């Protein structure tokens, strides 16, 4: 994937929403590590999603079952009923080329790559080796391996925050699950112990409530200024 293709296909937005097919996701990940413009775009978009999660969490307890569903799955705000407005706002934000006069976005453009950390050793080493210091309100990437089991055809990745809130990240088919994954998260201003929870489904059509937890990859985030 080259830079023009990434822009024309809106790969950044689709990547963060978990909507890129596995092959395109791999190609985009390879591209943005060598493209400062796409790295800055991804950083800005992840900041937007992280800020949205904080806003929706601060809105208070939901009053109905529908609102409860939206509160527990903040990606619902970016799905059909809200997609047009949300993606319009996202496109405005990630159109950083039109905002280069703002110092914050000028600093973002100077970044060559997204900060990365690894969870690949999470299943073999103690939690003390998985302490990550990151700037507040700044996204970062995580490398991780999914514990592949042929008994499952679909794998679900979710982020569990220190508050106990769970955010779905992506689903993987069996082929994708055998490759090292990269997920991008933004802790906002919430330090503490996080976990990437990996669950398996026997079939893609199975009820997600029946998913079996396969791994809980814990790491601690310390925020820096």
PDB file of C-alpha atoms in Angstrom:
ATOM      1  CA  UNK A   1       0.000   0.000   0.000  1.00  0.00           C
ATOM      2  CA  UNK A   2       1.366   3.433  -0.940  1.00  0.00           C
ATOM      3  CA  UNK A   3       0.464   6.828   0.515  1.00  0.00           C
ATOM      4  CA  UNK A   4      -2.124   7.777  -2.099  1.00  0.00           C
ATOM      5  CA  UNK A   5      -3.860   4.435  -1.784  1.00  0.00           C
ATOM      6  CA  UNK A   6      -3.984   4.802   2.009  1.00  0.00           C
ATOM      7  CA  UNK A   7      -5.634   8.225   1.676  1.00  0.00           C
ATOM      8  CA  UNK A   8      -8.072   7.304  -1.085  1.00  0.00           C
ATOM      9  CA  UNK A   9      -9.248   4.139   0.688  1.00  0.00           C
ATOM     10  CA  UNK A  10      -9.586   5.950   4.057  1.00  0.00           C
ATOM     11  CA  UNK A  11      -7.424   3.218   5.525  1.00  0.00           C
ATOM     12  CA  UNK A  12      -6.746   5.156   8.727  1.00  0.00           C
ATOM     13  CA  UNK A  13     -10.391   5.415   9.780  1.00  0.00           C
ATOM     14  CA  UNK A  14     -11.182   1.828   8.749  1.00  0.00           C
ATOM     15  CA  UNK A  15      -8.078   0.557  10.575  1.00  0.00           C
ATOM     16  CA  UNK A  16      -9.084   2.143  13.880  1.00  0.00           C
ATOM     17  CA  UNK A  17     -12.686   0.958  13.480  1.00  0.00           C
ATOM     18  CA  UNK A  18     -11.495  -2.602  12.781  1.00  0.00           C
ATOM     19  CA  UNK A  19     -13.067  -2.592   9.304  1.00  0.00           C
ATOM     20  CA  UNK A  20     -10.010  -3.342   7.151  1.00  0.00           C
ATOM     21  CA  UNK A  21      -9.732  -6.879   5.757  1.00  0.00           C
ATOM     22  CA  UNK A  22      -6.713  -8.717   7.135  1.00  0.00           C
ATOM     23  CA  UNK A  23      -4.583  -8.296   3.993  1.00  0.00           C
ATOM     24  CA  UNK A  24      -5.254  -4.552   3.776  1.00  0.00           C
ATOM     25  CA  UNK A  25      -4.660  -4.145   7.513  1.00  0.00           C
ATOM     26  CA  UNK A  26      -1.248  -5.800   7.223  1.00  0.00           C
ATOM     27  CA  UNK A  27      -0.373  -3.629   4.217  1.00  0.00           C
ATOM     28  CA  UNK A  28      -1.442  -0.455   6.030  1.00  0.00           C
ATOM     29  CA  UNK A  29       0.581  -1.359   9.133  1.00  0.00           C
ATOM     30  CA  UNK A  30       3.680  -1.877   7.001  1.00  0.00           C
ATOM     31  CA  UNK A  31       3.066   1.463   5.275  1.00  0.00           C
ATOM     32  CA  UNK A  32       2.501   3.785   8.220  1.00  0.00           C
ATOM     33  CA  UNK A  33       5.710   2.716   9.956  1.00  0.00           C
ATOM     34  CA  UNK A  34       7.662   4.236   7.056  1.00  0.00           C
ATOM     35  CA  UNK A  35       5.330   7.169   6.266  1.00  0.00           C
ATOM     36  CA  UNK A  36       5.488  10.154   8.661  1.00  0.00           C
ATOM     37  CA  UNK A  37       2.298  11.643   7.211  1.00  0.00           C
ATOM     38  CA  UNK A  38       0.247   8.498   7.793  1.00  0.00           C
ATOM     39  CA  UNK A  39       1.820   8.016  11.241  1.00  0.00           C
ATOM     40  CA  UNK A  40       0.687  11.539  12.189  1.00  0.00           C
ATOM     41  CA  UNK A  41      -2.767  10.922  10.700  1.00  0.00           C
ATOM     42  CA  UNK A  42      -3.133   7.705  12.693  1.00  0.00           C
ATOM     43  CA  UNK A  43      -2.013   9.477  15.870  1.00  0.00           C
ATOM     44  CA  UNK A  44      -4.604  12.248  15.406  1.00  0.00           C
ATOM     45  CA  UNK A  45      -7.403   9.804  14.628  1.00  0.00           C
ATOM     46  CA  UNK A  46      -6.577   7.644  17.660  1.00  0.00           C
ATOM     47  CA  UNK A  47      -6.610  10.771  19.822  1.00  0.00           C
ATOM     48  CA  UNK A  48     -10.086  11.564  18.503  1.00  0.00           C
ATOM     49  CA  UNK A  49     -11.386   8.093  19.339  1.00  0.00           C
ATOM     50  CA  UNK A  50      -9.755   8.182  22.776  1.00  0.00           C
ATOM     51  CA  UNK A  51     -11.326  11.568  23.536  1.00  0.00           C
ATOM     52  CA  UNK A  52     -14.718  10.296  22.345  1.00  0.00           C
ATOM     53  CA  UNK A  53     -14.495   7.356  24.717  1.00  0.00           C
ATOM     54  CA  UNK A  54     -13.796   9.726  27.631  1.00  0.00           C
ATOM     55  CA  UNK A  55     -16.706  12.002  26.662  1.00  0.00           C
ATOM     56  CA  UNK A  56     -19.190   9.143  26.399  1.00  0.00           C
ATOM     57  CA  UNK A  57     -17.943   7.621  29.673  1.00  0.00           C
ATOM     58  CA  UNK A  58     -18.409  10.953  31.448  1.00  0.00           C
ATOM     59  CA  UNK A  59     -21.992  11.325  30.207  1.00  0.00           C
ATOM     60  CA  UNK A  60     -23.358   9.530  33.276  1.00  0.00           C
ATOM     61  CA  UNK A  61     -25.232   6.239  33.729  1.00  0.00           C
ATOM     62  CA  UNK A  62     -27.427   5.194  30.804  1.00  0.00           C
ATOM     63  CA  UNK A  63     -31.192   5.418  31.268  1.00  0.00           C
ATOM     64  CA  UNK A  64     -32.308   2.650  28.925  1.00  0.00           C
ATOM     65  CA  UNK A  65     -31.189  -0.703  27.573  1.00  0.00           C
ATOM     66  CA  UNK A  66     -30.243   0.919  24.276  1.00  0.00           C
ATOM     67  CA  UNK A  67     -28.122   3.534  26.044  1.00  0.00           C
ATOM     68  CA  UNK A  68     -26.554   0.792  28.186  1.00  0.00           C
ATOM     69  CA  UNK A  69     -25.476  -1.001  25.015  1.00  0.00           C
ATOM     70  CA  UNK A  70     -23.908   2.183  23.659  1.00  0.00           C
ATOM     71  CA  UNK A  71     -22.138   2.832  26.956  1.00  0.00           C
ATOM     72  CA  UNK A  72     -20.552  -0.617  27.066  1.00  0.00           C
ATOM     73  CA  UNK A  73     -19.551  -0.533  23.424  1.00  0.00           C
ATOM     74  CA  UNK A  74     -18.345   2.947  22.524  1.00  0.00           C
ATOM     75  CA  UNK A  75     -17.721   1.839  18.949  1.00  0.00           C
ATOM     76  CA  UNK A  76     -21.517   1.767  18.559  1.00  0.00           C
ATOM     77  CA  UNK A  77     -21.354   5.527  18.187  1.00  0.00           C
ATOM     78  CA  UNK A  78     -19.458   4.932  14.940  1.00  0.00           C
ATOM     79  CA  UNK A  79     -21.908   2.387  13.549  1.00  0.00           C
ATOM     80  CA  UNK A  80     -24.823   2.900  11.149  1.00  0.00           C
ATOM     81  CA  UNK A  81     -27.043   5.238  13.214  1.00  0.00           C
ATOM     82  CA  UNK A  82     -24.162   7.587  13.928  1.00  0.00           C
ATOM     83  CA  UNK A  83     -21.654   6.733  11.205  1.00  0.00           C
ATOM     84  CA  UNK A  84     -22.257   9.705   8.925  1.00  0.00           C
ATOM     85  CA  UNK A  85     -21.779  12.353  11.610  1.00  0.00           C
ATOM     86  CA  UNK A  86     -18.987  10.520  13.407  1.00  0.00           C
ATOM     87  CA  UNK A  87     -16.963   9.793  10.282  1.00  0.00           C
ATOM     88  CA  UNK A  88     -17.485  13.348   9.055  1.00  0.00           C
ATOM     89  CA  UNK A  89     -16.000  14.619  12.306  1.00  0.00           C
ATOM     90  CA  UNK A  90     -13.231  12.043  12.094  1.00  0.00           C
ATOM     91  CA  UNK A  91     -12.368  13.084   8.554  1.00  0.00           C
ATOM     92  CA  UNK A  92     -12.234  16.714   9.650  1.00  0.00           C
ATOM     93  CA  UNK A  93      -9.890  15.851  12.478  1.00  0.00           C
ATOM     94  CA  UNK A  94      -7.568  13.589  10.537  1.00  0.00           C
ATOM     95  CA  UNK A  95      -7.382  16.092   7.689  1.00  0.00           C
ATOM     96  CA  UNK A  96      -4.330  17.423   9.463  1.00  0.00           C
ATOM     97  CA  UNK A  97      -2.917  18.785   6.224  1.00  0.00           C
ATOM     98  CA  UNK A  98      -5.494  21.557   6.547  1.00  0.00           C
ATOM     99  CA  UNK A  99      -4.547  22.230  10.167  1.00  0.00           C
ATOM    100  CA  UNK A 100      -0.774  22.563   9.989  1.00  0.00           C
ATOM    101  CA  UNK A 101      -0.956  26.065  11.404  1.00  0.00           C
ATOM    102  CA  UNK A 102      -2.046  24.626  14.746  1.00  0.00           C
ATOM    103  CA  UNK A 103       1.087  23.894  16.851  1.00  0.00           C
ATOM    104  CA  UNK A 104      -0.296  20.646  18.199  1.00  0.00           C
ATOM    105  CA  UNK A 105      -0.603  19.204  14.715  1.00  0.00           C
ATOM    106  CA  UNK A 106       2.743  20.608  13.651  1.00  0.00           C
ATOM    107  CA  UNK A 107       4.321  18.629  16.493  1.00  0.00           C
ATOM    108  CA  UNK A 108       2.418  15.509  15.426  1.00  0.00           C
ATOM    109  CA  UNK A 109       3.754  15.825  11.901  1.00  0.00           C
ATOM    110  CA  UNK A 110       7.313  15.713  13.218  1.00  0.00           C
ATOM    111  CA  UNK A 111       6.758  12.173  14.524  1.00  0.00           C
ATOM    112  CA  UNK A 112       8.215   9.504  12.269  1.00  0.00           C
ATOM    113  CA  UNK A 113       6.489   6.459  13.749  1.00  0.00           C
ATOM    114  CA  UNK A 114       3.867   5.573  16.305  1.00  0.00           C
ATOM    115  CA  UNK A 115       5.469   4.608  19.668  1.00  0.00           C
ATOM    116  CA  UNK A 116       5.375   0.822  19.957  1.00  0.00           C
ATOM    117  CA  UNK A 117       5.517  -1.680  22.823  1.00  0.00           C
ATOM    118  CA  UNK A 118       5.349  -5.466  22.852  1.00  0.00           C
ATOM    119  CA  UNK A 119       3.007  -7.884  24.608  1.00  0.00           C
ATOM    120  CA  UNK A 120       4.519 -10.911  22.894  1.00  0.00           C
ATOM    121  CA  UNK A 121       6.208 -11.994  26.133  1.00  0.00           C
ATOM    122  CA  UNK A 122       3.055 -11.473  28.218  1.00  0.00           C
ATOM    123  CA  UNK A 123       2.296 -15.183  28.377  1.00  0.00           C
ATOM    124  CA  UNK A 124       5.779 -16.152  29.576  1.00  0.00           C
ATOM    125  CA  UNK A 125       7.036 -13.349  31.808  1.00  0.00           C
ATOM    126  CA  UNK A 126       5.691 -11.698  34.941  1.00  0.00           C
ATOM    127  CA  UNK A 127       3.770  -8.451  34.818  1.00  0.00           C
ATOM    128  CA  UNK A 128       6.791  -6.566  36.142  1.00  0.00           C
ATOM    129  CA  UNK A 129       8.361  -6.728  32.661  1.00  0.00           C
ATOM    130  CA  UNK A 130       5.306  -5.142  31.032  1.00  0.00           C
ATOM    131  CA  UNK A 131       5.286  -1.617  32.409  1.00  0.00           C
ATOM    132  CA  UNK A 132       4.971   1.037  29.708  1.00  0.00           C
ATOM    133  CA  UNK A 133       5.574   4.743  30.238  1.00  0.00           C
ATOM    134  CA  UNK A 134       3.650   6.806  27.702  1.00  0.00           C
ATOM    135  CA  UNK A 135       2.615  10.474  27.390  1.00  0.00           C
ATOM    136  CA  UNK A 136      -0.910  11.281  28.557  1.00  0.00           C
ATOM    137  CA  UNK A 137      -3.479  11.538  25.755  1.00  0.00           C
ATOM    138  CA  UNK A 138      -1.074   9.984  23.244  1.00  0.00           C
ATOM    139  CA  UNK A 139      -1.837   6.753  21.372  1.00  0.00           C
ATOM    140  CA  UNK A 140       0.678   3.949  21.100  1.00  0.00           C
ATOM    141  CA  UNK A 141       0.844   0.576  19.395  1.00  0.00           C
ATOM    142  CA  UNK A 142       1.117  -2.896  20.882  1.00  0.00           C
ATOM    143  CA  UNK A 143       2.523  -6.026  19.243  1.00  0.00           C
ATOM    144  CA  UNK A 144       0.816  -9.219  20.420  1.00  0.00           C
ATOM    145  CA  UNK A 145       0.426 -12.848  19.482  1.00  0.00           C
ATOM    146  CA  UNK A 146      -2.949 -14.600  19.653  1.00  0.00           C
ATOM    147  CA  UNK A 147      -2.925 -18.098  21.213  1.00  0.00           C
ATOM    148  CA  UNK A 148      -4.102 -20.003  18.135  1.00  0.00           C
ATOM    149  CA  UNK A 149      -6.277 -23.075  18.684  1.00  0.00           C
ATOM    150  CA  UNK A 150      -7.769 -24.990  15.716  1.00  0.00           C
ATOM    151  CA  UNK A 151     -10.936 -25.498  17.764  1.00  0.00           C
ATOM    152  CA  UNK A 152     -11.808 -21.848  17.096  1.00  0.00           C
ATOM    153  CA  UNK A 153     -12.468 -20.194  13.752  1.00  0.00           C
ATOM    154  CA  UNK A 154     -12.872 -16.635  15.040  1.00  0.00           C
ATOM    155  CA  UNK A 155     -10.916 -14.694  17.632  1.00  0.00           C
ATOM    156  CA  UNK A 156     -12.062 -11.551  19.433  1.00  0.00           C
ATOM    157  CA  UNK A 157      -9.704  -8.935  20.862  1.00  0.00           C
ATOM    158  CA  UNK A 158     -10.924  -6.480  23.486  1.00  0.00           C
ATOM    159  CA  UNK A 159      -9.244  -3.869  25.678  1.00  0.00           C
ATOM    160  CA  UNK A 160     -10.034  -3.909  29.399  1.00  0.00           C
ATOM    161  CA  UNK A 161      -9.211  -0.617  31.121  1.00  0.00           C
ATOM    162  CA  UNK A 162      -8.212  -0.107  34.783  1.00  0.00           C
ATOM    163  CA  UNK A 163     -11.812   0.932  35.510  1.00  0.00           C
ATOM    164  CA  UNK A 164     -13.079  -2.413  34.238  1.00  0.00           C
ATOM    165  CA  UNK A 165     -14.642  -1.008  31.055  1.00  0.00           C
ATOM    166  CA  UNK A 166     -14.246  -3.240  28.001  1.00  0.00           C
ATOM    167  CA  UNK A 167     -13.763  -1.910  24.456  1.00  0.00           C
ATOM    168  CA  UNK A 168     -13.918  -4.317  21.480  1.00  0.00           C
ATOM    169  CA  UNK A 169     -10.843  -3.958  19.259  1.00  0.00           C
ATOM    170  CA  UNK A 170     -11.194  -6.383  16.348  1.00  0.00           C
ATOM    171  CA  UNK A 171     -12.140  -9.884  15.277  1.00  0.00           C
ATOM    172  CA  UNK A 172      -9.788 -12.218  13.432  1.00  0.00           C
ATOM    173  CA  UNK A 173     -10.243 -15.287  11.317  1.00  0.00           C
ATOM    174  CA  UNK A 174      -8.027 -18.328  11.860  1.00  0.00           C
ATOM    175  CA  UNK A 175      -5.445 -17.268   9.255  1.00  0.00           C
ATOM    176  CA  UNK A 176      -5.054 -13.755  10.676  1.00  0.00           C
ATOM    177  CA  UNK A 177      -4.848 -15.113  14.225  1.00  0.00           C
ATOM    178  CA  UNK A 178      -1.612 -16.922  13.349  1.00  0.00           C
ATOM    179  CA  UNK A 179       0.132 -13.620  12.577  1.00  0.00           C
ATOM    180  CA  UNK A 180       1.500 -11.087  15.040  1.00  0.00           C
ATOM    181  CA  UNK A 181      -1.107  -8.378  15.561  1.00  0.00           C
ATOM    182  CA  UNK A 182      -0.706  -4.645  16.083  1.00  0.00           C
ATOM    183  CA  UNK A 183      -3.370  -2.750  18.009  1.00  0.00           C
ATOM    184  CA  UNK A 184      -3.425   0.985  18.678  1.00  0.00           C
ATOM    185  CA  UNK A 185      -4.799   2.302  21.959  1.00  0.00           C
ATOM    186  CA  UNK A 186      -5.013   5.663  23.664  1.00  0.00           C
ATOM    187  CA  UNK A 187      -5.054   5.563  27.488  1.00  0.00           C
ATOM    188  CA  UNK A 188      -6.070   9.214  27.692  1.00  0.00           C
ATOM    189  CA  UNK A 189      -5.377  10.210  31.283  1.00  0.00           C
ATOM    190  CA  UNK A 190      -6.110   6.819  32.791  1.00  0.00           C
ATOM    191  CA  UNK A 191      -3.012   5.122  34.177  1.00  0.00           C
ATOM    192  CA  UNK A 192      -3.094   1.651  35.699  1.00  0.00           C
ATOM    193  CA  UNK A 193      -3.351  -1.986  34.694  1.00  0.00           C
ATOM    194  CA  UNK A 194      -4.865  -2.774  31.304  1.00  0.00           C
ATOM    195  CA  UNK A 195      -5.446  -6.105  29.592  1.00  0.00           C
ATOM    196  CA  UNK A 196      -5.917  -7.274  26.035  1.00  0.00           C
ATOM    197  CA  UNK A 197      -8.476 -10.063  26.381  1.00  0.00           C
ATOM    198  CA  UNK A 198      -8.408 -12.714  23.635  1.00  0.00           C
ATOM    199  CA  UNK A 199     -11.508 -14.902  23.227  1.00  0.00           C
ATOM    200  CA  UNK A 200     -12.392 -17.636  20.757  1.00  0.00           C
ATOM    201  CA  UNK A 201     -15.587 -18.605  18.909  1.00  0.00           C
ATOM    202  CA  UNK A 202     -16.159 -21.991  17.317  1.00  0.00           C
ATOM    203  CA  UNK A 203     -17.776 -20.330  14.281  1.00  0.00           C
ATOM    204  CA  UNK A 204     -18.041 -16.765  13.023  1.00  0.00           C
ATOM    205  CA  UNK A 205     -21.834 -16.931  13.385  1.00  0.00           C
ATOM    206  CA  UNK A 206     -21.715 -18.050  17.037  1.00  0.00           C
ATOM    207  CA  UNK A 207     -23.136 -15.803  19.737  1.00  0.00           C
ATOM    208  CA  UNK A 208     -20.311 -13.632  21.046  1.00  0.00           C
ATOM    209  CA  UNK A 209     -21.599 -14.177  24.567  1.00  0.00           C
ATOM    210  CA  UNK A 210     -20.449 -17.789  24.172  1.00  0.00           C
ATOM    211  CA  UNK A 211     -16.838 -16.805  23.399  1.00  0.00           C
ATOM    212  CA  UNK A 212     -14.240 -18.609  25.506  1.00  0.00           C
ATOM    213  CA  UNK A 213     -11.489 -16.491  27.038  1.00  0.00           C
ATOM    214  CA  UNK A 214      -8.139 -17.786  25.780  1.00  0.00           C
ATOM    215  CA  UNK A 215      -5.693 -15.224  27.125  1.00  0.00           C
ATOM    216  CA  UNK A 216      -5.509 -12.073  29.207  1.00  0.00           C
ATOM    217  CA  UNK A 217      -2.402 -10.076  28.277  1.00  0.00           C
ATOM    218  CA  UNK A 218      -1.872  -7.607  31.088  1.00  0.00           C
ATOM    219  CA  UNK A 219       0.290  -4.496  31.064  1.00  0.00           C
ATOM    220  CA  UNK A 220       0.626  -1.407  33.221  1.00  0.00           C
ATOM    221  CA  UNK A 221       0.562   2.110  31.832  1.00  0.00           C
ATOM    222  CA  UNK A 222       2.362   4.933  33.602  1.00  0.00           C
ATOM    223  CA  UNK A 223       1.640   8.406  32.239  1.00  0.00           C
ATOM    224  CA  UNK A 224       4.340  10.976  31.630  1.00  0.00           C
ATOM    225  CA  UNK A 225       4.036  14.662  30.827  1.00  0.00           C
TER     226      UNK A 225
END
